[in-house]
XYZ file of C-alpha atoms in Angstrom:
558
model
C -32.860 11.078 19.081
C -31.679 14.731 18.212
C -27.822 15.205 18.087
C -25.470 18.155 16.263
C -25.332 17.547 12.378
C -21.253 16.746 13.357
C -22.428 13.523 15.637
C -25.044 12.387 13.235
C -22.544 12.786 10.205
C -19.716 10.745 12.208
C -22.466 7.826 12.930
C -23.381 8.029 9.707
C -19.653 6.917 8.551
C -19.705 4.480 11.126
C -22.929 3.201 9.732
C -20.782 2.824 6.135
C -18.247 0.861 7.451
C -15.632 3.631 7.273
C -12.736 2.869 9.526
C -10.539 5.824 8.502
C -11.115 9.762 7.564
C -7.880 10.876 5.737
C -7.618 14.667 6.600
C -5.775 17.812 7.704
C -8.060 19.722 9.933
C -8.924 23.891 9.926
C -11.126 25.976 11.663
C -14.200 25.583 10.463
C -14.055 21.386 10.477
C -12.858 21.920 14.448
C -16.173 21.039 15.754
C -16.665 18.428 14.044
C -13.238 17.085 14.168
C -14.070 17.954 18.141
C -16.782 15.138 18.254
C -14.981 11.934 16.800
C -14.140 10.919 20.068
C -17.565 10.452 20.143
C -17.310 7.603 17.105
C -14.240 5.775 18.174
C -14.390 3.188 15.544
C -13.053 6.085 12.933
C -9.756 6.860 13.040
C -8.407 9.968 11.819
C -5.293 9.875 9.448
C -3.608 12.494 9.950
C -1.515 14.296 6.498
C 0.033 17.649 6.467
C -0.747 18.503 3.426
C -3.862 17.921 1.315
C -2.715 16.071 -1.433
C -1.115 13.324 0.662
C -5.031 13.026 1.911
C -6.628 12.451 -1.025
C -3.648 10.616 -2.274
C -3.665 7.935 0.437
C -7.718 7.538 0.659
C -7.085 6.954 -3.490
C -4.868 4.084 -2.199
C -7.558 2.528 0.203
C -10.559 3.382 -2.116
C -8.434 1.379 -5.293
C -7.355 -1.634 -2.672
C -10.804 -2.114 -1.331
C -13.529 -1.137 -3.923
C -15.470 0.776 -1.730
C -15.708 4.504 -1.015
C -12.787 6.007 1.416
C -13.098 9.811 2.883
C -11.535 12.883 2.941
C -11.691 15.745 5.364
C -10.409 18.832 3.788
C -9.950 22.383 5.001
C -12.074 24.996 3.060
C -10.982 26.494 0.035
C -7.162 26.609 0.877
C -7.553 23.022 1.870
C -9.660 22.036 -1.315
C -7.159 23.710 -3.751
C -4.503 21.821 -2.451
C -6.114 18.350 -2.692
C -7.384 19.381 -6.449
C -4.407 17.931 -8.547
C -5.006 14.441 -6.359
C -8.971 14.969 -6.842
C -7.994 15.086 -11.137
C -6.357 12.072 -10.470
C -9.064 9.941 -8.588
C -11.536 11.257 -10.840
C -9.994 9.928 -14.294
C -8.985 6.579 -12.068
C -12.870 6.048 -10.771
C -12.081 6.155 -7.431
C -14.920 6.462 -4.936
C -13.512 8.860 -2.497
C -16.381 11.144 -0.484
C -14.654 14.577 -0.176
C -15.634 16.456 3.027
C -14.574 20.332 3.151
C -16.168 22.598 5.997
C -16.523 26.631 5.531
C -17.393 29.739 8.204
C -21.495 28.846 7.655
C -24.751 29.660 5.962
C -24.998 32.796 8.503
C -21.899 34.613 6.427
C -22.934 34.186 3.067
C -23.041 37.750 2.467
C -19.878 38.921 4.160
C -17.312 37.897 1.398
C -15.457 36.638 4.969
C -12.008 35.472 5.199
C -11.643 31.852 3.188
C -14.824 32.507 1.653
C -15.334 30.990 -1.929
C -17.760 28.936 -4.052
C -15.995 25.258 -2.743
C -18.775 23.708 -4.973
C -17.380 25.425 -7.779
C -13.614 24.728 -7.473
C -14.770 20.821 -6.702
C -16.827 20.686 -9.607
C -14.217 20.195 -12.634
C -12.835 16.987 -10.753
C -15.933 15.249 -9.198
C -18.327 13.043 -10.195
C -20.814 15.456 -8.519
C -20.231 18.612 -6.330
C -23.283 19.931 -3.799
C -23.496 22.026 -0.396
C -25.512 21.179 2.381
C -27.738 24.197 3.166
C -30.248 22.794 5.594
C -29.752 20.809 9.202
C -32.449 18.035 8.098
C -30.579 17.015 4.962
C -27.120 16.532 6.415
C -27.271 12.538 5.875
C -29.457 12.288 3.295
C -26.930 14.205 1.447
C -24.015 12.114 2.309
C -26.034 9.281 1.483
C -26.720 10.245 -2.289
C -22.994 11.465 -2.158
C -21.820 7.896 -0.918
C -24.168 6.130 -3.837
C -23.148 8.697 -6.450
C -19.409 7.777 -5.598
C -19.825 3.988 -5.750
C -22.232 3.419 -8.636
C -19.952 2.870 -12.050
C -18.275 5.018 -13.434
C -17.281 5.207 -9.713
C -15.321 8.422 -8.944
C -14.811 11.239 -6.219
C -17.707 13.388 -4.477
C -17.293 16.523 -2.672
C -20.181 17.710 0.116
C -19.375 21.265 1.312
C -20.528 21.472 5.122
C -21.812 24.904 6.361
C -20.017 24.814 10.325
C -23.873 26.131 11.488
C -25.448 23.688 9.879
C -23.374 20.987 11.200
C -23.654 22.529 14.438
C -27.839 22.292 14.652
C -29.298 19.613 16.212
C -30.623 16.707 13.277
C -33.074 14.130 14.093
C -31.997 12.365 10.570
C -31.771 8.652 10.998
C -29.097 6.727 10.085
C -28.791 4.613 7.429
C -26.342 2.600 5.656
C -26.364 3.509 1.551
C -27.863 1.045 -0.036
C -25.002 -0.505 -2.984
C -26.798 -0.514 -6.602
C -26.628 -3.486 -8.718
C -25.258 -2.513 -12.115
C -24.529 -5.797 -13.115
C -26.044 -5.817 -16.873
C -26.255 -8.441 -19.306
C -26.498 -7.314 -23.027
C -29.251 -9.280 -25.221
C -28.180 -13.172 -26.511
C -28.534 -11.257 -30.410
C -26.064 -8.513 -29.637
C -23.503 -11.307 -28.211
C -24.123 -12.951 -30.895
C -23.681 -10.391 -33.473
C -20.465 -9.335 -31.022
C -18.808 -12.843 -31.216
C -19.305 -13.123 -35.363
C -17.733 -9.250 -35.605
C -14.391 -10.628 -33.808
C -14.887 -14.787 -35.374
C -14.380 -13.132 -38.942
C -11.228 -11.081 -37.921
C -7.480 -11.908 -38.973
C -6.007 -9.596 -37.025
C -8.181 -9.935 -34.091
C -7.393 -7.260 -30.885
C -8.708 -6.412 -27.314
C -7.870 -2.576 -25.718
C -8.697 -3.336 -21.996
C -8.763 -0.544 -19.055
C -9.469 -0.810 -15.253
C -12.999 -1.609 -16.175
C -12.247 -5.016 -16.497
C -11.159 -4.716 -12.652
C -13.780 -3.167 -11.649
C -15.863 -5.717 -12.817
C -13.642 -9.048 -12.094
C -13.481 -9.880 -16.094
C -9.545 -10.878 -15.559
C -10.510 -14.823 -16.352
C -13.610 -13.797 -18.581
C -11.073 -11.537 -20.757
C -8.218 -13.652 -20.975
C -10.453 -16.827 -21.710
C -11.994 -14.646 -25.186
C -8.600 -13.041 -25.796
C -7.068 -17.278 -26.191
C -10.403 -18.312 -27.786
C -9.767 -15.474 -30.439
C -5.549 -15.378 -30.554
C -5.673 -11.779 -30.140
C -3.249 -9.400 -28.651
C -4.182 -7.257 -25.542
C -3.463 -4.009 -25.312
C -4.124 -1.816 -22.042
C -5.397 1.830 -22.076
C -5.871 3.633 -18.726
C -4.939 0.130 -17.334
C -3.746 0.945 -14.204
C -4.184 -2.901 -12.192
C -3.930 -6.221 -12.716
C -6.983 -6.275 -15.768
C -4.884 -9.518 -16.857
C -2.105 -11.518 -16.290
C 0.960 -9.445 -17.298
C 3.203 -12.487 -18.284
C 0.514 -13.969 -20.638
C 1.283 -14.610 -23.872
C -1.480 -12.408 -25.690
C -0.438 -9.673 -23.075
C 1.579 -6.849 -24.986
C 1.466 -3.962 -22.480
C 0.443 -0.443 -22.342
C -0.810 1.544 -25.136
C 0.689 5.770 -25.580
C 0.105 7.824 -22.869
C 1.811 10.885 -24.365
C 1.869 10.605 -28.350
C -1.325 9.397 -30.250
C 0.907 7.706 -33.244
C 2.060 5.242 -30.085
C -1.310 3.857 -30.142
C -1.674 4.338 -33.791
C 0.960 2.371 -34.420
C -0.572 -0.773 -32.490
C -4.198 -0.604 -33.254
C -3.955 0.065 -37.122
C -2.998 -3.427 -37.821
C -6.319 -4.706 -36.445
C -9.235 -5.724 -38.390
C -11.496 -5.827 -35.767
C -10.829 -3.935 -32.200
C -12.830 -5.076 -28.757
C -12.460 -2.077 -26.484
C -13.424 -3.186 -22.752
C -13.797 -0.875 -19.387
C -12.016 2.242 -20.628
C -11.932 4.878 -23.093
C -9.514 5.501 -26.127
C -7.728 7.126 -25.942
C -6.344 8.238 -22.723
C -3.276 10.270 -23.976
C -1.780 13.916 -23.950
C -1.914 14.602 -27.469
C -4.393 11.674 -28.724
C -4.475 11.445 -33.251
C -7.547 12.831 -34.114
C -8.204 10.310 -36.708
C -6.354 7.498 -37.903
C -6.159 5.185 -35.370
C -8.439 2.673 -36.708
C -7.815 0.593 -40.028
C -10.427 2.230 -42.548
C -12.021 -1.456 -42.783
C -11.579 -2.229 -39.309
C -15.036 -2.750 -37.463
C -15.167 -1.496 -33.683
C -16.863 -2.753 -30.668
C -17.162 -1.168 -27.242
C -18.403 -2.447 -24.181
C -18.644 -0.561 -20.829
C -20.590 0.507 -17.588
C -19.880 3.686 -18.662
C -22.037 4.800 -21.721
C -20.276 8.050 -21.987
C -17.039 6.401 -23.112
C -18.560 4.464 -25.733
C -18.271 6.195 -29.416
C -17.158 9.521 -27.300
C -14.393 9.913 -29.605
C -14.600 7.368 -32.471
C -17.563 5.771 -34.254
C -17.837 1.803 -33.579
C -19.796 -0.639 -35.292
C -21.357 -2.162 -31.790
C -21.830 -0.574 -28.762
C -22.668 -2.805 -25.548
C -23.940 -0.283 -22.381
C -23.219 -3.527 -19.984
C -21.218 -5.574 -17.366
C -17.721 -6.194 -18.707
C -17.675 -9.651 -16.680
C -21.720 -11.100 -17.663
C -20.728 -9.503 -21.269
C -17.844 -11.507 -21.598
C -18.838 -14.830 -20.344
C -21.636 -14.554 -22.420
C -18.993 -13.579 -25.377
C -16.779 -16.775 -24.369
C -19.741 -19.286 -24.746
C -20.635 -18.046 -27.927
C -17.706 -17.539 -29.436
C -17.552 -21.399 -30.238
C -20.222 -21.620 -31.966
C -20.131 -18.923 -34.390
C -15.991 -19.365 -35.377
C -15.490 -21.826 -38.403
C -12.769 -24.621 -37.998
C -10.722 -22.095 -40.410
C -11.089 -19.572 -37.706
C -10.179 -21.699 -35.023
C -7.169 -22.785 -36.373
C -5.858 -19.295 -37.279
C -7.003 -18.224 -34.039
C -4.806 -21.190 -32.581
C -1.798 -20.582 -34.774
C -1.784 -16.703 -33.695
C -1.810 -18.067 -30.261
C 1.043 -20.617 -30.886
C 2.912 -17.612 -32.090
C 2.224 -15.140 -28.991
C 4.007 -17.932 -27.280
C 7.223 -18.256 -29.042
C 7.403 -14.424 -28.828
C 7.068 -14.232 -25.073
C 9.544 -17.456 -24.657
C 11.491 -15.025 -27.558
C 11.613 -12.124 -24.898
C 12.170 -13.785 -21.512
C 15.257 -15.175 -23.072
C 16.464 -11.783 -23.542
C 17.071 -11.634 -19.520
C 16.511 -8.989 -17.306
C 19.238 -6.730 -18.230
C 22.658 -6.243 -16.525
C 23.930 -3.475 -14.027
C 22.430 -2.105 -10.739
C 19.249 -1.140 -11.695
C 18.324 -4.626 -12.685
C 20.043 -6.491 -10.243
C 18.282 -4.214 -6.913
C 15.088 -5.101 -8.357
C 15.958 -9.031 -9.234
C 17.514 -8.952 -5.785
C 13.369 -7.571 -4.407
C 11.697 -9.644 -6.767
C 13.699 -12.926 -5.133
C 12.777 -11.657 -1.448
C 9.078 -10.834 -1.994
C 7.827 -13.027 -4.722
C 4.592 -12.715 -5.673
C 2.897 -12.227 -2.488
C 3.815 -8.259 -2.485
C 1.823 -5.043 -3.514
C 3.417 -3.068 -5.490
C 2.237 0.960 -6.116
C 4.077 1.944 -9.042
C 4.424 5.285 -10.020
C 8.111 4.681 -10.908
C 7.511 6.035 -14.287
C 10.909 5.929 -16.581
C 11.919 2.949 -14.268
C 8.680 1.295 -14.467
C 9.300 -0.993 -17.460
C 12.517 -2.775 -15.424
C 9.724 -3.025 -12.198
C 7.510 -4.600 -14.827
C 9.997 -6.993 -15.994
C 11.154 -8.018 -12.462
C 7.205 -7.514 -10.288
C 5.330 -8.079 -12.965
C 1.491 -7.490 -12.707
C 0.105 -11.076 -12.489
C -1.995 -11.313 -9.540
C -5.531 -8.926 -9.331
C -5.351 -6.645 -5.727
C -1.503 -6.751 -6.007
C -0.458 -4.003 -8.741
C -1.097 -0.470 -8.753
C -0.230 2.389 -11.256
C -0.463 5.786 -11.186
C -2.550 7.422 -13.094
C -4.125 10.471 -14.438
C -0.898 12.164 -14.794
C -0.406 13.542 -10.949
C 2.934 13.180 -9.611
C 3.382 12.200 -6.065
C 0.735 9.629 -5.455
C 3.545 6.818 -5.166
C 4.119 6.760 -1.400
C 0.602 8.274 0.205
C -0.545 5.168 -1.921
C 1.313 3.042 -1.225
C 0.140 3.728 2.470
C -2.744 3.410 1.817
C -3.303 0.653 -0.009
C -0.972 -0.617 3.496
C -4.056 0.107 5.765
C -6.464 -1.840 3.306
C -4.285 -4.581 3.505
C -2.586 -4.873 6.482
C -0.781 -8.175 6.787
C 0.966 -7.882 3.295
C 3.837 -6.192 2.224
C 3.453 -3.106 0.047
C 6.239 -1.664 -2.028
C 5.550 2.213 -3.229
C 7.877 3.113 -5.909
C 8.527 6.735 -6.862
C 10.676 9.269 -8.455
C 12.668 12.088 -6.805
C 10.969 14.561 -8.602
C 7.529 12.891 -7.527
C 8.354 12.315 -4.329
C 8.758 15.342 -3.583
C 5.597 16.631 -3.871
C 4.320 14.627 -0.868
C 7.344 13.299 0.685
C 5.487 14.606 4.131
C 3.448 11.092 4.036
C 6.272 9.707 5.344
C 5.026 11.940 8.723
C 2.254 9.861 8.221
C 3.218 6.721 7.565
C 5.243 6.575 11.204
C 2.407 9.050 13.279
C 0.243 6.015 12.165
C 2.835 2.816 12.049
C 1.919 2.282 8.468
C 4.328 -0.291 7.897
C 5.328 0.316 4.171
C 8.694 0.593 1.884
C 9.519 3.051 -0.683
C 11.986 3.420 -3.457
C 12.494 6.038 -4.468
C 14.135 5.757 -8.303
C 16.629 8.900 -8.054
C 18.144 10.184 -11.507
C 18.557 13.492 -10.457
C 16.035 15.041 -12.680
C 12.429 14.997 -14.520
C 13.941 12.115 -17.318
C 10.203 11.614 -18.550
C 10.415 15.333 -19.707
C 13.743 14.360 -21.573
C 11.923 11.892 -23.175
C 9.354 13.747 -24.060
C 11.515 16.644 -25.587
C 13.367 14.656 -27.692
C 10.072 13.619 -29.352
C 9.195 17.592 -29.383
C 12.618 18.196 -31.585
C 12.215 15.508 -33.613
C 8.673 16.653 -34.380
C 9.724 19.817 -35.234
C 12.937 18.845 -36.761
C 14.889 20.752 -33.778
C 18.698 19.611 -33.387
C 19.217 17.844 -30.125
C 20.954 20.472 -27.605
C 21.288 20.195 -23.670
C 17.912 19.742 -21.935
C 16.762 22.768 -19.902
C 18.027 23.766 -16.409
C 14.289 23.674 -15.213
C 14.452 19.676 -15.785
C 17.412 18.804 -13.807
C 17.072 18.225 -10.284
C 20.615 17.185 -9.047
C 21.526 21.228 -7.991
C 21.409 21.186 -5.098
C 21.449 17.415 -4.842
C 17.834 15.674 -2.801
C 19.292 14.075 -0.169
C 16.428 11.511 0.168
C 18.097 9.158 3.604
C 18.050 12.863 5.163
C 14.636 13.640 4.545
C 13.435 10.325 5.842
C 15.166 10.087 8.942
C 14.046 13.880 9.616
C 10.892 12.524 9.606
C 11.401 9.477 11.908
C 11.554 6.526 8.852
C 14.761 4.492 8.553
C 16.544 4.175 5.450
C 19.651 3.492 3.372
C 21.220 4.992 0.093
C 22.145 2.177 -2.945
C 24.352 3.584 -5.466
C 26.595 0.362 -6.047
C 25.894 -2.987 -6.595
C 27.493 -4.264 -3.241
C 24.781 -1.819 -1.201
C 21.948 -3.455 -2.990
C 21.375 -7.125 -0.681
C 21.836 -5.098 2.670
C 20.136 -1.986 1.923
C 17.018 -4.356 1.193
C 17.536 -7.511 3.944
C 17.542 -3.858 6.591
C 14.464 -2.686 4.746
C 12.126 -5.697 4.966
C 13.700 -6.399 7.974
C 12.922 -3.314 10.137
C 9.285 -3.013 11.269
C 7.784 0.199 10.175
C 8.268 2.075 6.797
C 11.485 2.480 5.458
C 12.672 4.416 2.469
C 15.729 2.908 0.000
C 16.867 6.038 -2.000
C 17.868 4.203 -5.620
C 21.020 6.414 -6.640
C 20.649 6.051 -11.263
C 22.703 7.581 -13.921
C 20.125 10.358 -15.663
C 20.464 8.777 -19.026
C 18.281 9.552 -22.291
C 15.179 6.943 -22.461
C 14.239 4.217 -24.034
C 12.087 5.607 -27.096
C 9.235 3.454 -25.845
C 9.523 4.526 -22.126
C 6.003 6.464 -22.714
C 3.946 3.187 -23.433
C 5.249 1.170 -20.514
C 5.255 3.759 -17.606
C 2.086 4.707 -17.142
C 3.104 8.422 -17.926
């Protein structure tokens, strides 16, 4: 049965079980945006601005594992999503990117908004095309969709040509088929895999969202006890393992390479699964690996694999098969000797962690607003974290135990904490979701609160407000001691506190509730009214602007 290209396209999300296109519609998408009421099973999320789009369908692609789309508005549109694109394409998201223009018909007119959108989308997709023919509409989308969900996942961007969504298509629909990429690497190079990590004193595991990808959280921790080794994360954005196990240590740099340097040097023998290493700002160029260590990568992704470093074994396969595989043999190669190192390193791990939880939680506000949350939601809360200087106390009182229930940002975008946050809410509707953010982050999509109450997407924010960008403190102070600069006031350009963000304003303005907590005594209300009141509500988390921690960087995710 003929239809436009717009109908077709909108039954051909139906046919992918897409229940929501995050957008913020133009001109040249109006048709199409014109037949959805045609397709009433999709609703359309409305943002007003870009970035909160592909922000939020981040959220619901990361909370469900399966592609979400985006409707942006030609090149102005696309530019403005581009920062949020960077950031779904370093976190393998599987968003489909959908961005009209004028049509084929005005190629040669150099028209108003006209611009190569393939070329802007290209630096931060997985794959960037144009659909320049009325019979090809779908089976475009359709290599778009698989392209997006086969590992490495990551965004796709399809430029639609108004005329050629406007011409009738005969194209049948149907659903993308979902390739199996599930891999197991050959019984010898297990083998050989488990008697590279048996023979190692100083055993260690780098994971990254890989291992989530995958489901390897029990297959990783269970080779991680068998060996005694320490886990590190890089680009370890969810719940890869539990964060209060023993062998857990936390986040590798993001910023300075000797962070990770530091760690990874005392290995003999490194297991790097699901990501790459490493994933910071300024990464050491060499180093990083004991001169005797020996190196073993496994990932989906063979790109990652030796991209940077050499390693001594290099497994293109399944993190999960690869590691059950790893656990069973693992057994069988290790001596007693082995095993009973590998057993005393554990026993250790677990005086240290019993070592550290006795230190508390800290004292003062801060620590008491989130014990206070932690005691209210348990462990049955989602928390989006993009807290970033404040993230290692949100560790320490939400810690990361439970897969589906932690998120990070990632990729080094600011702003993704609350159109995240909502919508991770509207993947998982019947559980609470907690979006933590900054002041300075907040602010550059603090319009999803619109959203989040146009849609009743019931979510709460904090928003962790030290009247400034402290992350750049921190990372100053490591510039002048670098460069052997005397510590002097931080620039005016870091300080946000003149004129002061009045955050309670800015919410209400937009139709969310909230409160202000600046004392201990405000902290128990301020949250009973939050998780009281249906609907999102905002708590704006008044903090002295006080110099970091030094090791801030490796626990924030920034």
């Amino acid at each position: 049965m003929k239809r436009t290209g717009c109908i077709a396209l909108l039954e051909q999300l139906a046919a992918e079980g897409a229940g929501y296109l995050f957008g913020n519609p133009g001109t040249v998408e109006e048709g199409f945006l014109d037949a959805m009421r045609a397709v009433p099973s999709i609703q359309y999320i409305l943002c007003l601005q870009e970035s909160v789009a592909v922000a939020m369908a981040d959220g619901h692609a990361r909370a469900t594992r399966r592609p979400a789309f985006v409707q942006l508005h030609s090149g102005v549109g696309l530019g403005n999503g581009i920062g949020m694109l960077y950031q779904a394409k370093r976190g393998h998201s599987p968003l489909v990117v959908l961005t009209g223009e004028a049509g084929l018909a005005y190629d040669a007119m150099d028209a108003q908004m006209a611009c190569d959108l393939v070329a802007m989308a290209r630096p931060v997709t997985k794959w960037a095309t144009r659909v320049v023919h009325p019979g090809s509409v779908l089976r475009v989308l359709r290599r778009a969709i698989k392209i997006a969900s086969t590992p490495p996942m990551g965004p796709v961007f399809v430029a639609l040509p108004m005329d050629v969504l406007d011409a009738l298509n005969d194209e049948p629909v149907i659903p993308t088929p979902r390739l199996d990429t599930r891999s197991a690497p050959e019984p010898g190079a297990v083998e050989a895999l488990a008697c590279l990590l048996a023979e190692a004193d100083h055993p260690l595991l780098i994971m990254g969202d890989g291992v989530t990808a995958s489901g390897a959280q029990e297959e990783l921790t269970r080779v991680a006890e068998l060996l005694g080794a320490e886990v590190w994360g890089a680009n370890s954005s969810e719940v890869n393992m539990d964060a209060s196990h023993p062998l857990y240590r936390g986040l590798l740099g993001h910023m300075f390479g000797r962070e990770s340097t530091a760690v990874v040097s005392q290995a003999d023998a490194v297991l790097i699964v699901g990501t790459y290493v490493f994933p910071e700002v300024f990464p050491a160029l060499s180093g990083v690996f004991r001169p005797s260590a020996r190196v073993a990568h496994v990932d989906l992704d063979a790109d990652e694999i030796a991209k940077n470093f050499p390693v001594d074994l290099g497994l293109v396969a399944d993190p999960k098969r690869t590691l059950t595989a790893l656990a069973e043999a693992l057994p069988g190669v290790m001596t007693r000797a082995q095993r009973t190192a590998a057993e005393g390193r554990m026993l250790i791990a677990r005086e240290q962690r019993e070592a550290r939880a006795s230190d508390g939680d800290g004292a003062g506000m801060p620590a008491l607003l989130l014990r206070e949350l932690a005691s209210r939601v348990g462990d049955e809360a989602i928390v989006f974290d993009e807290a970033l200087t404040c993230s290692p106390e949100v560790n320490r009182a939400l810690p990361a135990r439970r897969p589906g229930h932690f998120f990070q940002t990632r990729g080094g975008s600011l702003g993704v904490g609350i159109p995240g946050a909502l919508g991770v809410k509207l993947a998982c509707p019947d559980k609470t979701v907690i979006g933590f953010t900054g002041d300075g982050g907040s602010m550059y999509t603090i319009q999803a609160l619109w959203t989040a109450v146009r849609h009743g997407i019931d979510a709460k924010f904090v928003v962790c407000n030290n009247g400034g960008y402290r992350l750049l403190d921190r990372n100053l102070l490591e510039y002048w001691k670098e460069r052997g600069i005397p510590e002097h006031p931080f620039p005016g350009s870091f300080d946000l506190s003149s004129p002061p963000l009045h955050f309670v304003e800015l919410a209400r303005a937009m139709g969310v509730p909230a409160a202000r907590v600046s004392t201990e005594e405000e902290v128990g209300p301020a949250l009973d009214l939050a998780l009281g009141t249906p609907g999102p509500f905002l708590i704006d988390w008044v903090l002295p602007r006080e110099s970091p921690a030094p090791d801030v960087d490796r626990r924030c995710g920034q």
